[in-house]
């Protein structure tokens, strides 16, 4: 038996969640029976560890295959580092957890309307730690503090963003080289440097 829920503003993904997630969050959702989507704030637990993991299956509405279409669907493109967990919430109607991450912006690669104010933005992602269990989307694992990334973002509220296309809108930077976050989106040679990638984004 499966419970179905719509991801709240996180990459426009339809999520299918197994019964294990429902059982894990029962203690937090209590006896709430409302059918409207309300949000419960959870204690920040990113650094508290967890003893088990559970997968949230997702079918992304769009897989962007090239930088031009990915950029066209984005409000901004930024390069920077995940520096902290800003908050965790639970959608009490769907029982889907979400985590907000603080991204320290090193460079606004694409920001045609001046949406990036200051040097930090909040990135909203499906998944989180609930009742000592880590829930995350199979092909879009939760960001890790210290991770350097280039993200294609959509602003859904002032200074609040989600990654466009889930894993297809996220790129990891290691030792100056860029790799795609997902296997179904943009393909990059393994030797692609950060400077060369940013030049490609600018030219797209």
XYZ file of N, CA and C in Angstrom:
612
model
N 0.846 -1.181 0.000
C 0.000 0.000 0.000
C 0.886 1.237 0.000
N 0.534 2.207 -0.831
C 1.385 3.383 -0.968
C 0.588 4.643 -0.741
N 1.264 5.632 -0.207
C 0.649 6.946 -0.024
C 1.269 7.888 -1.026
N 0.458 8.723 -1.668
C 0.952 9.611 -2.702
C 0.849 11.048 -2.249
N 1.858 11.847 -2.614
C 1.823 13.253 -2.250
C 2.508 14.105 -3.288
N 2.161 15.360 -3.370
C 2.780 16.286 -4.312
C 3.845 17.083 -3.588
N 5.053 17.059 -4.109
C 6.150 17.813 -3.519
C 5.834 19.301 -3.544
N 5.978 19.959 -2.395
C 5.670 21.373 -2.276
C 6.830 22.197 -2.798
N 6.689 22.676 -4.048
C 7.635 23.622 -4.621
C 9.078 23.147 -4.614
N 9.314 21.885 -4.825
C 10.691 21.421 -4.816
C 10.998 20.665 -6.094
N 11.308 21.403 -7.148
C 11.684 20.787 -8.398
C 10.505 20.268 -9.190
N 9.276 20.590 -8.779
C 8.070 20.184 -9.497
C 8.024 18.680 -9.707
N 8.308 17.932 -8.674
C 8.329 16.478 -8.781
C 7.079 15.887 -8.174
N 6.528 14.847 -8.816
C 5.482 14.058 -8.201
C 6.176 12.995 -7.367
N 5.860 12.923 -6.071
C 6.548 12.016 -5.169
C 5.640 10.862 -4.775
N 6.221 9.674 -4.706
C 5.507 8.503 -4.228
C 6.239 7.999 -3.005
N 5.548 7.968 -1.878
C 6.203 7.665 -0.619
C 5.667 6.367 -0.043
N 6.550 5.464 0.338
C 6.153 4.179 0.904
C 5.582 4.320 2.298
N 4.980 3.234 2.771
C 4.312 3.266 4.062
C 5.294 3.478 5.208
N 6.585 3.171 4.992
C 7.578 3.371 6.050
C 7.679 4.828 6.446
N 7.536 5.756 5.486
C 7.582 7.182 5.800
C 6.399 7.568 6.657
N 5.223 7.050 6.326
C 4.026 7.357 7.110
C 4.212 6.911 8.548
N 4.775 5.726 8.743
C 4.968 5.213 10.092
C 5.984 6.039 10.849
N 7.036 6.478 10.174
C 8.110 7.206 10.842
C 7.666 8.560 11.351
N 6.710 9.208 10.679
C 6.330 10.554 11.075
C 5.037 10.589 11.873
N 4.448 9.417 12.153
C 3.181 9.399 12.884
C 3.297 10.125 14.210
N 4.406 9.922 14.893
C 4.572 10.560 16.195
C 4.634 12.065 16.102
N 5.082 12.612 14.964
C 5.191 14.052 14.811
C 3.888 14.674 14.327
N 3.170 13.941 13.474
C 1.950 14.525 12.922
C 0.771 14.368 13.861
N 0.884 13.492 14.871
C -0.167 13.342 15.851
C -1.465 12.864 15.232
N -2.565 13.431 15.697
C -3.862 12.995 15.204
C -4.476 14.025 14.279
N -3.643 14.793 13.620
C -4.126 15.821 12.714
C -4.820 15.172 11.518
N -6.027 15.618 11.164
C -6.786 14.992 10.094
C -7.122 15.954 8.969
N -6.646 17.175 9.045
C -6.957 18.163 8.024
C -6.425 17.746 6.663
N -7.156 18.063 5.604
C -6.728 17.706 4.255
C -5.954 18.829 3.583
N -5.893 19.984 4.226
C -5.116 21.089 3.664
C -3.647 20.896 3.990
N -2.784 21.514 3.180
C -1.347 21.355 3.360
C -0.820 22.385 4.346
N -0.652 21.975 5.592
C -0.027 22.835 6.579
C 1.392 22.325 6.820
N 2.210 23.188 7.401
C 3.620 22.852 7.578
C 3.967 22.875 9.048
N 4.650 21.834 9.478
C 5.112 21.744 10.856
C 6.620 21.925 10.883
N 7.095 22.826 11.736
C 8.532 23.048 11.862
C 9.147 21.935 12.689
N 10.246 21.390 12.204
C 10.955 20.326 12.899
C 12.239 20.875 13.501
N 12.735 20.239 14.566
C 14.039 20.650 15.093
C 15.122 20.329 14.071
N 16.067 21.240 13.898
C 17.146 21.016 12.944
C 17.974 19.823 13.400
N 18.101 18.819 12.524
C 18.743 17.563 12.930
C 19.853 17.122 11.999
N 20.258 18.013 11.078
C 21.262 17.630 10.084
C 22.544 17.116 10.727
N 22.900 17.641 11.876
C 24.148 17.245 12.508
C 23.948 16.263 13.662
N 22.717 15.751 13.828
C 22.442 14.855 14.933
C 22.574 13.390 14.548
N 22.783 13.118 13.281
C 22.938 11.749 12.833
C 21.600 11.041 12.686
N 21.647 9.825 12.145
C 20.442 9.036 11.938
C 20.852 7.580 11.874
N 19.929 6.688 12.179
C 20.263 5.276 12.238
C 19.775 4.495 11.034
N 18.864 5.063 10.251
C 18.371 4.362 9.075
C 18.006 5.361 7.983
N 17.888 4.838 6.774
C 17.537 5.694 5.643
C 16.319 5.136 4.923
N 15.598 6.029 4.261
C 14.439 5.642 3.455
C 14.450 6.481 2.188
N 14.021 5.886 1.091
C 14.063 6.552 -0.200
C 12.698 7.093 -0.590
N 12.686 8.324 -1.089
C 11.493 8.917 -1.667
C 11.642 8.816 -3.185
N 10.753 8.081 -3.822
C 10.810 7.941 -5.278
C 10.185 9.160 -5.934
N 10.830 9.681 -6.961
C 10.317 10.873 -7.635
C 10.355 10.699 -9.140
N 9.342 11.228 -9.800
C 9.319 11.286 -11.250
C 9.317 12.760 -11.625
N 10.444 13.256 -12.134
C 10.581 14.680 -12.414
C 9.781 15.056 -13.647
N 9.062 16.157 -13.557
C 8.201 16.574 -14.661
C 9.004 16.961 -15.900
N 10.219 17.500 -15.691
C 11.076 17.887 -16.814
C 12.517 17.494 -16.494
N 13.172 16.825 -17.437
C 14.608 16.585 -17.354
C 15.279 17.463 -18.407
N 16.013 18.443 -17.953
C 16.639 19.382 -18.879
C 17.914 18.782 -19.444
N 17.995 18.696 -20.761
C 19.106 18.024 -21.433
C 20.220 18.973 -21.863
N 19.948 20.288 -21.822
C 20.963 21.241 -22.263
C 20.912 22.492 -21.393
N 22.020 23.216 -21.390
C 22.134 24.391 -20.527
C 21.185 25.511 -20.951
N 20.896 25.620 -22.236
C 20.022 26.689 -22.709
C 18.615 26.559 -22.139
N 18.033 25.365 -22.201
C 16.680 25.173 -21.675
C 16.667 25.246 -20.152
N 17.726 24.754 -19.533
C 17.833 24.820 -18.077
C 17.914 26.264 -17.599
N 18.718 27.056 -18.282
C 18.871 28.474 -17.942
C 17.562 29.232 -18.173
N 16.866 28.914 -19.278
C 15.613 29.599 -19.596
C 14.537 29.344 -18.538
N 14.604 28.201 -17.869
C 13.616 27.859 -16.846
C 13.988 28.390 -15.467
N 15.156 29.014 -15.340
C 15.680 29.437 -14.038
C 15.516 30.930 -13.805
N 15.274 31.280 -12.543
C 15.281 32.683 -12.146
C 16.714 33.183 -12.046
N 17.579 32.359 -11.441
C 18.990 32.706 -11.275
C 19.838 31.439 -11.415
N 21.109 31.653 -11.688
C 22.110 30.585 -11.626
C 23.220 31.097 -10.720
N 23.553 30.327 -9.697
C 24.552 30.792 -8.734
C 25.619 29.730 -8.511
N 26.799 30.202 -8.161
C 27.900 29.312 -7.776
C 28.280 29.655 -6.351
N 28.439 28.627 -5.512
C 28.775 28.888 -4.122
C 28.870 27.626 -3.306
N 28.717 27.771 -1.981
C 28.911 26.644 -1.069
C 27.734 26.537 -0.100
N 27.312 25.294 0.153
C 26.298 25.031 1.171
C 26.974 25.197 2.531
N 26.468 26.126 3.340
C 27.150 26.445 4.597
C 26.395 26.021 5.852
N 25.082 25.796 5.749
C 24.332 25.461 6.962
C 22.945 24.940 6.612
N 22.343 24.263 7.583
C 20.926 23.914 7.495
C 20.140 25.052 8.124
N 19.261 25.667 7.340
C 18.501 26.821 7.831
C 17.223 26.410 8.540
N 16.691 25.236 8.225
C 15.466 24.789 8.868
C 14.956 23.497 8.261
N 14.082 22.833 8.999
C 13.456 21.612 8.520
C 11.964 21.683 8.804
N 11.151 21.222 7.850
C 9.704 21.254 8.002
C 9.097 19.939 7.526
N 7.846 19.728 7.927
C 7.102 18.548 7.519
C 5.748 18.987 7.001
N 5.414 18.569 5.768
C 4.082 18.822 5.231
C 3.143 17.826 5.908
N 2.254 18.307 6.751
C 1.439 17.412 7.562
C 0.337 16.717 6.769
N 0.060 17.183 5.555
C -0.942 16.518 4.723
C -0.336 15.347 3.960
N 0.874 15.539 3.428
C 1.517 14.491 2.632
C 2.560 13.709 3.417
N 2.941 14.238 4.611
C 3.990 13.640 5.437
C 5.338 13.629 4.735
N 5.575 14.638 3.899
C 6.850 14.778 3.207
C 7.718 15.769 3.972
N 8.951 15.386 4.360
C 9.848 16.339 5.015
C 10.605 17.174 3.998
N 10.980 18.383 4.412
C 11.754 19.282 3.569
C 12.877 19.894 4.396
N 13.981 20.203 3.738
C 15.109 20.856 4.407
C 15.477 22.116 3.641
N 15.698 23.202 4.377
C 16.165 24.455 3.793
C 17.647 24.609 4.100
N 18.419 24.861 3.057
C 19.865 25.022 3.202
C 20.282 26.457 2.907
N 21.265 26.943 3.645
C 21.863 28.245 3.363
C 22.982 28.059 2.348
N 22.875 28.759 1.242
C 23.916 28.741 0.212
C 24.648 30.070 0.236
N 25.941 30.030 0.514
C 26.781 31.222 0.451
C 27.174 31.437 -1.001
N 26.718 32.543 -1.588
C 26.901 32.791 -3.017
C 28.268 33.409 -3.286
N 29.094 32.702 -4.054
C 30.374 33.252 -4.489
C 30.198 34.084 -5.756
N 29.248 33.655 -6.604
C 29.037 34.364 -7.857
C 27.612 34.147 -8.351
N 26.941 35.238 -8.710
C 25.657 35.139 -9.394
C 25.963 35.049 -10.885
N 25.923 33.849 -11.415
C 26.320 33.604 -12.801
C 25.285 34.181 -13.760
N 24.011 34.039 -13.379
C 22.895 34.531 -14.201
C 21.839 35.080 -13.260
N 21.586 36.366 -13.361
C 20.606 37.021 -12.480
C 20.084 38.265 -13.195
N 19.301 38.068 -14.273
C 18.927 39.193 -15.127
C 18.041 40.240 -14.465
N 17.347 39.861 -13.401
C 16.419 40.798 -12.761
C 16.841 41.181 -11.342
N 18.077 40.882 -10.988
C 18.600 41.297 -9.696
C 17.911 40.657 -8.503
N 17.631 39.353 -8.579
C 16.948 38.662 -7.483
C 17.863 38.328 -6.312
N 19.145 38.143 -6.585
C 20.062 37.761 -5.511
C 20.469 39.006 -4.738
N 20.012 39.066 -3.488
C 20.316 40.207 -2.618
C 21.324 39.744 -1.570
N 22.477 40.355 -1.533
C 23.493 39.947 -0.570
C 24.239 38.719 -1.045
N 24.769 37.964 -0.095
C 25.654 36.855 -0.428
C 25.111 35.504 -0.001
N 23.837 35.438 0.384
C 23.249 34.170 0.800
C 21.846 34.027 0.253
N 21.501 32.792 -0.113
C 20.128 32.467 -0.483
C 19.748 31.173 0.236
N 18.454 30.932 0.353
C 17.946 29.706 0.964
C 17.451 28.778 -0.142
N 17.928 27.539 -0.114
C 17.542 26.538 -1.112
C 16.687 25.474 -0.433
N 15.486 25.293 -0.939
C 14.491 24.379 -0.387
C 14.592 23.041 -1.111
N 14.710 21.944 -0.349
C 14.892 20.635 -0.965
C 14.007 19.594 -0.289
N 13.480 18.676 -1.085
C 12.681 17.584 -0.545
C 13.573 16.612 0.206
N 13.152 16.243 1.414
C 13.890 15.289 2.235
C 14.257 15.884 3.575
N 14.649 15.027 4.494
C 15.036 15.495 5.815
C 15.161 14.333 6.778
N 15.522 14.640 8.016
C 15.669 13.638 9.063
C 14.449 13.713 9.971
N 13.708 12.613 10.048
C 12.501 12.538 10.868
C 12.570 11.275 11.718
N 12.410 11.442 13.042
C 12.427 10.294 13.951
C 13.622 9.372 13.696
N 14.801 9.989 13.601
C 16.061 9.264 13.466
C 16.201 8.527 12.135
N 15.398 8.923 11.150
C 15.481 8.322 9.816
C 15.719 9.417 8.791
N 16.690 9.188 7.898
C 16.959 10.119 6.811
C 16.098 9.751 5.611
N 15.248 10.690 5.178
C 14.442 10.517 3.978
C 15.004 11.430 2.893
N 15.276 10.865 1.719
C 15.745 11.697 0.619
C 15.372 11.059 -0.717
N 15.266 11.925 -1.725
C 14.926 11.466 -3.065
C 16.091 10.649 -3.618
N 15.770 9.526 -4.235
C 16.778 8.566 -4.671
C 17.858 9.196 -5.545
N 17.459 10.000 -6.563
C 18.452 10.580 -7.471
C 18.767 12.038 -7.150
N 18.304 12.517 -5.996
C 18.561 13.905 -5.604
C 18.840 13.960 -4.104
N 19.970 13.381 -3.660
C 20.275 13.328 -2.225
C 20.390 14.718 -1.618
N 20.143 14.793 -0.316
C 20.221 16.079 0.363
C 21.611 16.687 0.234
N 21.638 18.014 0.103
C 22.916 18.718 0.091
C 23.660 18.450 1.397
N 24.969 18.545 1.328
C 25.815 18.400 2.501
C 26.509 19.723 2.784
N 26.579 20.072 4.058
C 27.290 21.294 4.441
C 28.741 21.186 3.981
N 29.225 22.212 3.301
C 30.579 22.213 2.754
C 30.629 21.898 1.274
N 29.514 21.442 0.713
C 29.460 21.089 -0.702
C 29.499 22.341 -1.574
N 30.386 22.363 -2.560
C 30.475 23.477 -3.506
C 29.666 23.111 -4.746
N 28.812 24.038 -5.180
C 27.858 23.726 -6.234
C 27.643 24.893 -7.189
N 27.122 24.557 -8.365
C 26.511 25.528 -9.260
C 25.058 25.090 -9.382
N 24.122 25.978 -9.053
C 22.709 25.619 -9.013
C 21.881 26.515 -9.930
N 20.981 25.888 -10.650
C 19.975 26.591 -11.448
C 18.722 26.639 -10.589
N 18.297 27.853 -10.210
C 17.276 28.002 -9.180
C 16.044 28.759 -9.672
N 14.900 28.383 -9.097
C 13.655 29.124 -9.306
C 13.258 29.762 -7.983
N 12.977 31.062 -8.002
C 12.557 31.766 -6.788
C 11.042 31.643 -6.638
N 10.589 30.955 -5.573
C 9.155 30.768 -5.346
C 8.604 31.690 -4.262
N 9.491 32.328 -3.514
C 9.144 33.340 -2.511
C 10.384 34.216 -2.383
N 10.261 35.439 -1.843
C 11.432 36.314 -1.749
C 12.628 35.632 -1.085
N 13.712 35.542 -1.822
C 14.972 34.950 -1.348
C 14.863 33.467 -1.001
N 13.811 32.783 -1.479
C 13.629 31.348 -1.270
C 13.585 30.666 -2.635
N 14.372 29.600 -2.783
C 14.547 28.975 -4.091
C 14.458 27.456 -3.998
N 14.111 26.832 -5.130
C 14.326 25.405 -5.280
C 15.099 25.161 -6.571
N 15.774 24.014 -6.650
C 16.588 23.685 -7.817
C 15.678 23.282 -8.965
N 15.877 23.874 -10.120
C 15.076 23.575 -11.301
C 15.403 22.163 -11.795
N 14.352 21.350 -11.969
C 14.574 20.005 -12.498
C 15.238 19.040 -11.547
N 15.241 19.345 -10.253
C 15.863 18.436 -9.296
C 17.322 18.192 -9.614
N 17.717 16.937 -9.821
C 19.137 16.643 -10.046
C 19.691 17.234 -11.333
N 18.830 17.534 -12.329
C 19.356 18.063 -13.590
C 19.754 19.531 -13.485
N 19.357 20.201 -12.412
C 19.715 21.596 -12.236
C 20.804 21.824 -11.207
N 21.465 20.745 -10.822
C 22.492 20.844 -9.788
C 23.808 20.271 -10.298
N 24.887 21.013 -10.049
C 26.213 20.612 -10.508
C 27.181 20.747 -9.339
N 27.993 19.717 -9.139
C 28.934 19.702 -8.027
C 30.316 20.128 -8.510
N 31.014 20.875 -7.657
C 32.362 21.340 -7.977
C 33.347 20.702 -6.997
N 34.305 19.979 -7.553
C 35.353 19.367 -6.727
C 36.705 19.605 -7.386
N 37.620 20.152 -6.608
C 38.979 20.417 -7.097
C 38.963 21.187 -8.408
N 38.024 22.134 -8.518
C 37.957 22.989 -9.693
C 37.292 22.367 -10.898
N 36.792 21.120 -10.767
C 36.119 20.439 -11.866
C 34.623 20.318 -11.564
N 33.815 20.383 -12.622
C 32.362 20.359 -12.466
C 31.801 19.038 -12.975
N 30.880 18.465 -12.204
C 30.187 17.248 -12.630
C 28.687 17.448 -12.463
N 27.911 16.812 -13.336
C 26.457 16.937 -13.285
C 25.900 16.167 -12.099
N 24.835 16.716 -11.499
C 24.228 16.073 -10.348
C 23.382 14.873 -10.704
N 22.876 14.828 -11.925
C 22.033 13.719 -12.342
C 22.545 13.075 -13.607
N 22.103 11.846 -13.839
C 22.565 11.090 -15.009
C 21.655 11.278 -16.222
N 20.531 11.978 -16.052
C 19.561 12.099 -17.145
C 19.505 13.501 -17.745
N 20.356 14.403 -17.259
C 20.324 15.779 -17.745
C 21.510 16.124 -18.612
N 22.082 17.282 -18.371
C 23.228 17.769 -19.134
C 24.431 16.851 -18.896
N 25.109 16.474 -19.965
C 26.321 15.665 -19.838
C 27.551 16.551 -20.007
N 28.541 16.301 -19.168
C 29.770 17.093 -19.190
C 30.979 16.171 -19.240
N 32.013 16.559 -19.988
C 33.278 15.812 -19.919
C 33.830 15.885 -18.501
N 34.488 14.827 -18.064
C 34.995 14.778 -16.687
C 36.044 15.841 -16.403
N 36.625 16.395 -17.447
C 37.691 17.389 -17.279
C 37.174 18.827 -17.304
N 35.847 19.021 -17.284
C 35.296 20.369 -17.399
C 35.659 21.214 -16.175
N 36.355 22.309 -16.397
C 36.736 23.185 -15.290
C 35.571 24.101 -14.917
N 35.629 24.646 -13.713
C 34.579 25.560 -13.266
C 34.497 26.768 -14.182
N 35.636 27.353 -14.530
C 35.636 28.536 -15.398
C 35.009 28.222 -16.760
N 35.365 27.060 -17.319
C 34.820 26.680 -18.629
C 33.323 26.439 -18.540
N 32.876 25.834 -17.439
C 31.431 25.573 -17.269
C 30.656 26.882 -17.141
N 31.163 27.809 -16.354
C 30.478 29.089 -16.165
C 30.435 29.859 -17.479
N 31.481 29.730 -18.288
C 31.485 30.366 -19.608
C 30.402 29.755 -20.494
N 30.197 28.449 -20.404
C 29.153 27.776 -21.163
C 27.767 28.250 -20.720
N 27.596 28.427 -19.410
C 26.308 28.919 -18.895
C 26.051 30.327 -19.405
N 27.038 31.165 -19.348
C 26.883 32.553 -19.835
C 26.536 32.605 -21.316
N 27.100 31.664 -22.071
C 26.891 31.673 -23.521
C 25.564 31.012 -23.923
N 24.972 30.254 -23.026
C 23.748 29.494 -23.358
C 22.559 30.414 -23.589
